Every structure is written in C-alpha cells, then in structure tokens.
XYZ file of C-alpha atoms in Angstrom:
370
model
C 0.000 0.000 0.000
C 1.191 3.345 -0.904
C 2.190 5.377 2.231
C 0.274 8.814 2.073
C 2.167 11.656 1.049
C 0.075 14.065 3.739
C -0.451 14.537 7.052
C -3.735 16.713 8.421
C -3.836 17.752 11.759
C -6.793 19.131 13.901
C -5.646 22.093 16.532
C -7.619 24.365 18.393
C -7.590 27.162 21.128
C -8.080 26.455 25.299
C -10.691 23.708 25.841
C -12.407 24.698 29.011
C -14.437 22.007 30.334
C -14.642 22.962 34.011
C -17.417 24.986 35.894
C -20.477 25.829 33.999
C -19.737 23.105 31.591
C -19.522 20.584 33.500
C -22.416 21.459 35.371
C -24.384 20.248 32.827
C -22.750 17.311 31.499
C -24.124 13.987 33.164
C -21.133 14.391 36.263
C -20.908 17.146 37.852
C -18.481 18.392 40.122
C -19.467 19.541 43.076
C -20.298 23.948 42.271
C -18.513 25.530 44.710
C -16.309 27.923 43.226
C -13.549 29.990 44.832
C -13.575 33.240 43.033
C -13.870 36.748 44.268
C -17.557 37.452 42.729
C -18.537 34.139 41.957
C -19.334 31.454 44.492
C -21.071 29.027 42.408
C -20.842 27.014 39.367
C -24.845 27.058 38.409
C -23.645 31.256 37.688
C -22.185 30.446 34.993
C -24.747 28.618 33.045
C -27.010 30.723 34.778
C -25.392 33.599 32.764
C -25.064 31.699 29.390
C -29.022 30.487 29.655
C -29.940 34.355 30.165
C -28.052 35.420 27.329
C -29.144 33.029 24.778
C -31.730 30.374 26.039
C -32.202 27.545 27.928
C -29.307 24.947 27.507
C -31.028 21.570 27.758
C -29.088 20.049 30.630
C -27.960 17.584 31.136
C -26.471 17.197 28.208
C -24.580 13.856 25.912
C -20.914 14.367 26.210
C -21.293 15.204 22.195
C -23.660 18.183 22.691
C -21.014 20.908 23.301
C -18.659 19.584 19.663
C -21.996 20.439 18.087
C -21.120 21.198 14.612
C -17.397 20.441 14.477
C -18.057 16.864 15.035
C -19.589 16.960 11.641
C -16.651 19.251 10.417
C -14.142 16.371 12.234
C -15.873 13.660 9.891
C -15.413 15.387 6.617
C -12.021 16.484 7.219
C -10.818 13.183 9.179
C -7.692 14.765 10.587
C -4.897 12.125 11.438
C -4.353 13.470 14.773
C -6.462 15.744 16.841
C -4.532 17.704 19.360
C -6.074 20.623 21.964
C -4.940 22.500 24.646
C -6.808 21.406 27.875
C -7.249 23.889 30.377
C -9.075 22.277 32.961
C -8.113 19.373 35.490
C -9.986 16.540 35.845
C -10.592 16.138 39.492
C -12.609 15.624 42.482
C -10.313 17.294 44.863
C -11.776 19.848 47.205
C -8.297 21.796 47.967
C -7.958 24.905 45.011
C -4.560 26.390 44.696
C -4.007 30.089 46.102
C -5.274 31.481 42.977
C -8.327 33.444 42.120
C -10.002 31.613 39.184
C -9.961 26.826 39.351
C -11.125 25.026 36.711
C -12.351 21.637 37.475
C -14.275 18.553 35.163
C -15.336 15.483 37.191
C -13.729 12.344 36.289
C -16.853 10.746 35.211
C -17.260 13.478 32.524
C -14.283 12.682 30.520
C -16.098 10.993 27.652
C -16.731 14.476 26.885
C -13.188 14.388 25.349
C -13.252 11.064 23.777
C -16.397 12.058 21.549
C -14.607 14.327 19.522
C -11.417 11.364 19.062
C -9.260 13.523 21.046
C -5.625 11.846 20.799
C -3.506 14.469 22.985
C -4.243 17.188 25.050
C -1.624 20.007 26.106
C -1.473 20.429 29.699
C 1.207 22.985 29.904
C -1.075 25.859 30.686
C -2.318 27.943 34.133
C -5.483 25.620 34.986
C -3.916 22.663 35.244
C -2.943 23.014 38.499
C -5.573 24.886 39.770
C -6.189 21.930 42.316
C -2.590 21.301 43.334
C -0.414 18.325 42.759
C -3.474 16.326 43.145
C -5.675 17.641 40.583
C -2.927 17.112 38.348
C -2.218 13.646 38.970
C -5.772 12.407 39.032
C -5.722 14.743 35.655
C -3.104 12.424 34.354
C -4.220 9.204 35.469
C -8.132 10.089 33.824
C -6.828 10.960 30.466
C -4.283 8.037 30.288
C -7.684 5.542 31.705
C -9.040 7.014 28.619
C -6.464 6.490 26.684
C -5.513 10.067 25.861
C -1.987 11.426 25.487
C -0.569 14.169 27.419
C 1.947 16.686 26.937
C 3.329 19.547 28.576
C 2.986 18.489 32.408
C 3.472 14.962 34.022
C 4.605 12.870 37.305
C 8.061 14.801 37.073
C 10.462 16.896 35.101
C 11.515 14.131 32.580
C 7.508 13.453 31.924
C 6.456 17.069 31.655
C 8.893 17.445 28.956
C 8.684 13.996 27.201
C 6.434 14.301 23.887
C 2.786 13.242 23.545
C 3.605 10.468 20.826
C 0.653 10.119 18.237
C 0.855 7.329 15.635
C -1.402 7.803 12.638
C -2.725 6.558 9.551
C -0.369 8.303 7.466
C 2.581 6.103 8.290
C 4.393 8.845 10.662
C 4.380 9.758 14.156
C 3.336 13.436 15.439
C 5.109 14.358 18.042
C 3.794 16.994 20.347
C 6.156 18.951 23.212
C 3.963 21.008 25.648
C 5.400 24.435 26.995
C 4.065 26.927 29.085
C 5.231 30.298 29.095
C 5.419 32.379 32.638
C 4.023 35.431 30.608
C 0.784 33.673 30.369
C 0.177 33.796 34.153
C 1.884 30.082 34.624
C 3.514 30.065 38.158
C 7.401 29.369 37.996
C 6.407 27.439 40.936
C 4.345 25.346 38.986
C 7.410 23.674 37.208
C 7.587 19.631 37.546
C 11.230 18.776 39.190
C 13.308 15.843 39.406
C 10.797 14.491 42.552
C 7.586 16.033 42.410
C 4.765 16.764 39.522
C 4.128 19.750 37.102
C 4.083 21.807 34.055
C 7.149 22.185 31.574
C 7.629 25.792 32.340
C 9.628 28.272 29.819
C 10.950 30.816 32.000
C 12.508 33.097 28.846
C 12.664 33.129 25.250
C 16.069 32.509 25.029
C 18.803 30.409 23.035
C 19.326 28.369 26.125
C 15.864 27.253 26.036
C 15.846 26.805 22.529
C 18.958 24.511 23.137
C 17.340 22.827 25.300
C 14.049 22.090 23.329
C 16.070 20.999 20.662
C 17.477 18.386 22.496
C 14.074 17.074 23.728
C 13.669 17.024 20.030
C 16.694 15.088 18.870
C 16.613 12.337 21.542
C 12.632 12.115 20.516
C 12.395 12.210 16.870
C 12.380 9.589 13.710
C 13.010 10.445 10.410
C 9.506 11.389 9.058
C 8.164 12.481 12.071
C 5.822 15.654 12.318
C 7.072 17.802 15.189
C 4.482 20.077 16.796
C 5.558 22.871 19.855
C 2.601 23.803 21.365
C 2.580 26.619 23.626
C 1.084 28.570 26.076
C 2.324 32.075 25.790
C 1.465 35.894 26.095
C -1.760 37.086 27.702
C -5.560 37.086 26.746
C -6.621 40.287 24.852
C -4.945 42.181 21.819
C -3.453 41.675 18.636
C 0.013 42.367 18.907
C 2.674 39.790 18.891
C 5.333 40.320 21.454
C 8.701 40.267 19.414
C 10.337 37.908 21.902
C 7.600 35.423 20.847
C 8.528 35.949 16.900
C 11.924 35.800 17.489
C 11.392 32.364 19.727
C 8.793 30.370 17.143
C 11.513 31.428 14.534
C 14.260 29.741 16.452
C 12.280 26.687 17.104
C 11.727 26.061 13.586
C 15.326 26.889 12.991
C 17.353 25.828 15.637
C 14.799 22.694 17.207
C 13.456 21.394 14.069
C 9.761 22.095 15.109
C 7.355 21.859 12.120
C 4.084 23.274 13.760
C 3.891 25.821 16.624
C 1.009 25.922 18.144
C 0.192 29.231 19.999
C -2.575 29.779 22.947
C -3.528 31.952 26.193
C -5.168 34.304 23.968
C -9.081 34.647 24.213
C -9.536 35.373 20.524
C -7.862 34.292 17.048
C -4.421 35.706 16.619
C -2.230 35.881 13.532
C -0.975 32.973 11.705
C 2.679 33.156 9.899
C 4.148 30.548 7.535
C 8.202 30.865 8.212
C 10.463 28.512 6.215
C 7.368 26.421 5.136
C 5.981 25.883 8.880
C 3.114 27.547 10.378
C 2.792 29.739 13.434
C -0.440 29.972 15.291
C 0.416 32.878 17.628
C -3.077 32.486 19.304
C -5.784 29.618 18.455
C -8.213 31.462 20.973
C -10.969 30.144 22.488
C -12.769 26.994 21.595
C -14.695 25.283 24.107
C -15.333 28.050 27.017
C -18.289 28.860 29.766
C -17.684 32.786 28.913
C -21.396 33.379 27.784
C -23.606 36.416 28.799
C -19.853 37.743 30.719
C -19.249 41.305 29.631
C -16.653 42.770 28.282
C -13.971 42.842 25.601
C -17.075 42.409 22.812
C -14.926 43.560 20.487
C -12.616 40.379 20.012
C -15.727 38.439 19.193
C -14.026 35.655 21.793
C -18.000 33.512 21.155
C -16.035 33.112 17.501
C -13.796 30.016 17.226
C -11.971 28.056 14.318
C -11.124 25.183 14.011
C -7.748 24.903 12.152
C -6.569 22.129 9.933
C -2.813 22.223 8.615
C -1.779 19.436 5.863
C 1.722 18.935 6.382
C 3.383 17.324 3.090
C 5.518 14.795 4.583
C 8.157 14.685 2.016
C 9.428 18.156 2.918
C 7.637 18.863 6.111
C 6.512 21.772 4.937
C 2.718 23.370 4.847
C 1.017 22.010 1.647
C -2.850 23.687 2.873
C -4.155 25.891 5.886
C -8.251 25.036 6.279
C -10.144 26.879 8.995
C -13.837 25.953 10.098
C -14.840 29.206 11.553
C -17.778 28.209 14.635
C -19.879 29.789 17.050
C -20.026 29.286 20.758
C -23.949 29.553 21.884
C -25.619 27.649 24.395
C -22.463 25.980 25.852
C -22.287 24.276 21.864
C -20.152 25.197 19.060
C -22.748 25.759 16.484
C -22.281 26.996 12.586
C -21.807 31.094 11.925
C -23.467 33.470 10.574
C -22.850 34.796 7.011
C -21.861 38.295 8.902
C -19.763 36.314 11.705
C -18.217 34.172 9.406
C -17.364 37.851 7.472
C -16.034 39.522 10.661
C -13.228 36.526 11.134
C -12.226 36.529 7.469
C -11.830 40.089 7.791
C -10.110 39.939 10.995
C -7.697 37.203 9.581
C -7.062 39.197 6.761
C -6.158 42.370 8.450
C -3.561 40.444 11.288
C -2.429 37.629 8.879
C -1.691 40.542 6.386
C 1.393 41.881 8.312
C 2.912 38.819 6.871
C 1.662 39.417 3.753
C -0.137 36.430 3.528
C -3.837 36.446 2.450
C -7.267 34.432 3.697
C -9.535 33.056 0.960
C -12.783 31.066 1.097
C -12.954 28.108 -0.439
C -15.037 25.247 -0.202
C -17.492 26.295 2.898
C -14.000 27.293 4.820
C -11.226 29.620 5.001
C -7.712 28.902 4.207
C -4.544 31.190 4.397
C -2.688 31.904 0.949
C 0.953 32.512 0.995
C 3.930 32.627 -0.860
C-alpha cells in the first residue's frame, strides 16, 4: 500500500471544560467555586441560559462539539490535538489562585467524543487543584487512553512528547510548553521528585537549546514535530517580538514543524516561516464565557477550528483550512454569514502583516501565501 504523502492535523484554542460546563454534562463536580464574585458554578450557566436560552441540561458528552463533530468527519484529521485547560478532578483543595477550573472524572467521555488523541497540559489551569488535581488529571486521560503533553509525574515526563501514531505512516510528536508570561507560576514547574508543568521561563537560546534536544533524543526520520505553547496574555493583537523571534528559532534551531500558539481569548495571527506555520493564538474553543461582559470587540464567542496538511516529504505546509464556529448555548454551532465575514476580515487584516492572504474556499477559510 502506498504510504500517504500528507499529514492533516486538527488544533484548536483552550478547551475549558470545568465549571459551567460541567455542570451540565451527566457528572458534575461539586459547584462551589472559589472566586472573588462568583461562588457558584450554576452562575455560569445561569449567565449563558440568560443570554441566549435555555441549555437543555444535562447534556450527551457530544452536545457541546456540536457542529465540528460533523466538520471532524469530513475532514478526518490524522491526529487531533487541543490544549486542555481544565483538570480533571474531584479534589476539594484549590490552589491560592483566584479563578480553578475543574471537570469530574466521570465526565471525561466528553473528550473522547470528539477522538481527542492528545491534550496540552502545559497551561495555568492545570494546576488549579494542586499536585493532586494534576495527577488524578493524568491518570483520567491516560484511563481514557488520551496522550498528554506539557505536564506529568516529574520533570523528565512534563517534557517527554505526547507520541501520536497515525494513519499516514508517521508519528506526530507533540512537546507542551508553558510560558510564565501567560500567568503560569514558575512554581508550577515539575522537578526531578515532584509533579508539574514544563515551564519556559525566557525566550532565550538556552531554552531553545534545550528544546532541541528534547527534540533530537525524541524524533524519527519522518516524524511531524508540533511545539505547542502557552504564551502571552488574553486580549490584543500584537505579537510580542520575543515570541517571533522564539517560534523562529524553534523552527530553525529545534526542528519544530508546527507551533502551536494559545492563552489568547480570541484568534491571533498565523505566519508561515520557512514552510511551517505559526499559530500565535488559536483562541478560544470550548469556554463557559457566555452572557460575561466585556472585551465584545474580540468576538471571543467566535472560534476556528484549524486544519494544517503537512506534506511529509518536505515537512513543509502544503494547505491551511479553517472551520470558523460559534459558541452559543455551551455548543459550538455553525456562523453566521456576517460572523463568518467579521473573522475573514479579521484574519485578513492580522495575517496581512505577513503578507499572507485568507480566501474562502469550499465552505472554509484557508490562508494563501507565498
């Protein structure tokens, strides 16, 4: 059989399956929130119900995909990779921190409905419940036979690859890293004895160096190489230039193929550099943020879902699809002709600086460069 001579994978923004979400999937957690306003999780959907309609709790662990489980089937990605920002928990003990995230064991089928192969853990949620939250996030995903990738047991496991085999005939590799200018905790870094996050404390050559190490002890000829990271903080546009500067090292000096940017509440720029793609913010995807005000101007309630073919001979980007999707009623649901307008525009206008361009085609957007 001829091997393929592509590789598709799905990536997304922060999946945020905790509070108000999980309220009304078939296991809730227990509500009780720890945040300065809120006290509850019911306040969430409470919110999201007032803004646009009752939300028909509970719900099937498919209900919040919605439409991008129809999108998943058409496009049938060989690996499907998102960043997780939520542990997966019963514990009762929330870290000294204003805002936890929390999903209840039982509700992790929510995951596996969409085919989920890896999710990035190397974010600021992830240990929102301590040590504890994180290992009983770890040992639900790996039940459900999930990979992980960006936090772990100990330093060597945090920054060990999530290793995806696929139909195409290669491996995806995917190294989690979370950024301390996205609010991670340099606290929160695993060690040699004890459980965490990969954390980057810098942009600099030394942790470049270091990445490409994890990199060359990892990788096989043919593999696909993804970086995904948590960087840079939730609102605006702009790209810092020490995050530039450090995708364009990764992809020179580490051999990355995909990085895969997030924090950011809305979609960010994308730049293709030396044939590889830069997603300097995926935004939101799966959220609870419904009927909270505020910041209405980055449209956060509009998501993609992005879909780079890889062509395997040069591990370069061959095509750039993106599904654009709505969040409504806790459910990702198709756009409007005027919201599907207002992300090609905005895509246009930030992808631009690069002068690349953003074209329909096909029912879905797809970046055009040279």
């Amino acid at each position: 059989m001829e091997r393929p001579r592509h590789l598709t994978l799905f990536l997304c923004g922060d999946v945020m399956t905790g509070r108000g979400i999980d309220q009304v999937l078939p296991h809730p957690s227990r509500p009780r929130l720890y945040e300065p306003a809120v006290s509850s999780a019911f306040d969430y959907v409470d919110l999201a119900e007032r803004k646009n309609g009752p939300i028909p709790w509970p719900v099937a662990f498919g209900y919040v995909w919605g439409a991008a489980l129809d999108v998943l089937d058409e496009v049938r990605p060989h690996a499907r990779i998102v960043n997780l920002e939520t542990a997966i928990t019963t514990s009762e003990t929330p870290a000294f921190k204003p805002i936890h995230y929390r999903m209840h064991p039982a509700n992790v089928p929510v995951l596996t409905a969409a085919g989920i192969d890896a999710c990035v853990l190397s974010n600021n949620h992830v240990l929102d419940w301590g040590e504890a939250g994180l290992l009983d996030t770890l040992e639900a995903l790996d039940r459900a036979g999930i990979r992980v990738a960006g936090a772990g047991r100990d330093r060597a496991a945090a920054r060990a690859p999530a290793v995806i085999d696929t139909a195409a005939g290669a491996r995806v590799l995917v190294f989690g890293l979370g950024a301390t200018d996205s609010g991670i905790p340099g606290s929160w870094a695993a060690g040699r004895g004890w459980p965490g996050v990969h954390v980057v404390p810098d942009f600099s050559d030394a942790v470049v160096a270091a990445v490409a190490r994890l990199v060359a002890s990892a990788r096989r000829a043919g593999d696909v190489v993804v970086a995904s990271i948590h960087w840079g903080g939730n609102w605006g546009y702009d790209i810092p230039p020490e995050h530039r500067r450090f995708a364009h090292a990764l992809i020179d000096g580490a051999g990355i193929d995909v990085v895969h940017g997030h924090s950011s509440h809305h979609v960010k720029a994308i730049e293709v550099y030396r044939g590889c793609p830069i997603f300097y913010g995926c935004g939101d995807f799966l959220t609870d943020y419904e009927g909270i005000e505020g910041y209405g101007e980055f449209r956060d309630d509009l998501v993609l879902m992005y879909f780079p073919t890889i062509d395997l001979a040069t591990g370069h980007l061959a095509r750039l699809r993106m599904t654009p999707l709505r969040l409504r009623n806790f459910r990702l649901n198709p756009p409007s002709p005027a919201d599907r307008a207002w992300l090609r525009a905005t895509l246009v206008r930030e992808c631009g600086r690069f002068g690349h361009r953003v074209v329909e085609r096909d029912g879905a957007l797809e970046l055009a460069w040279e």
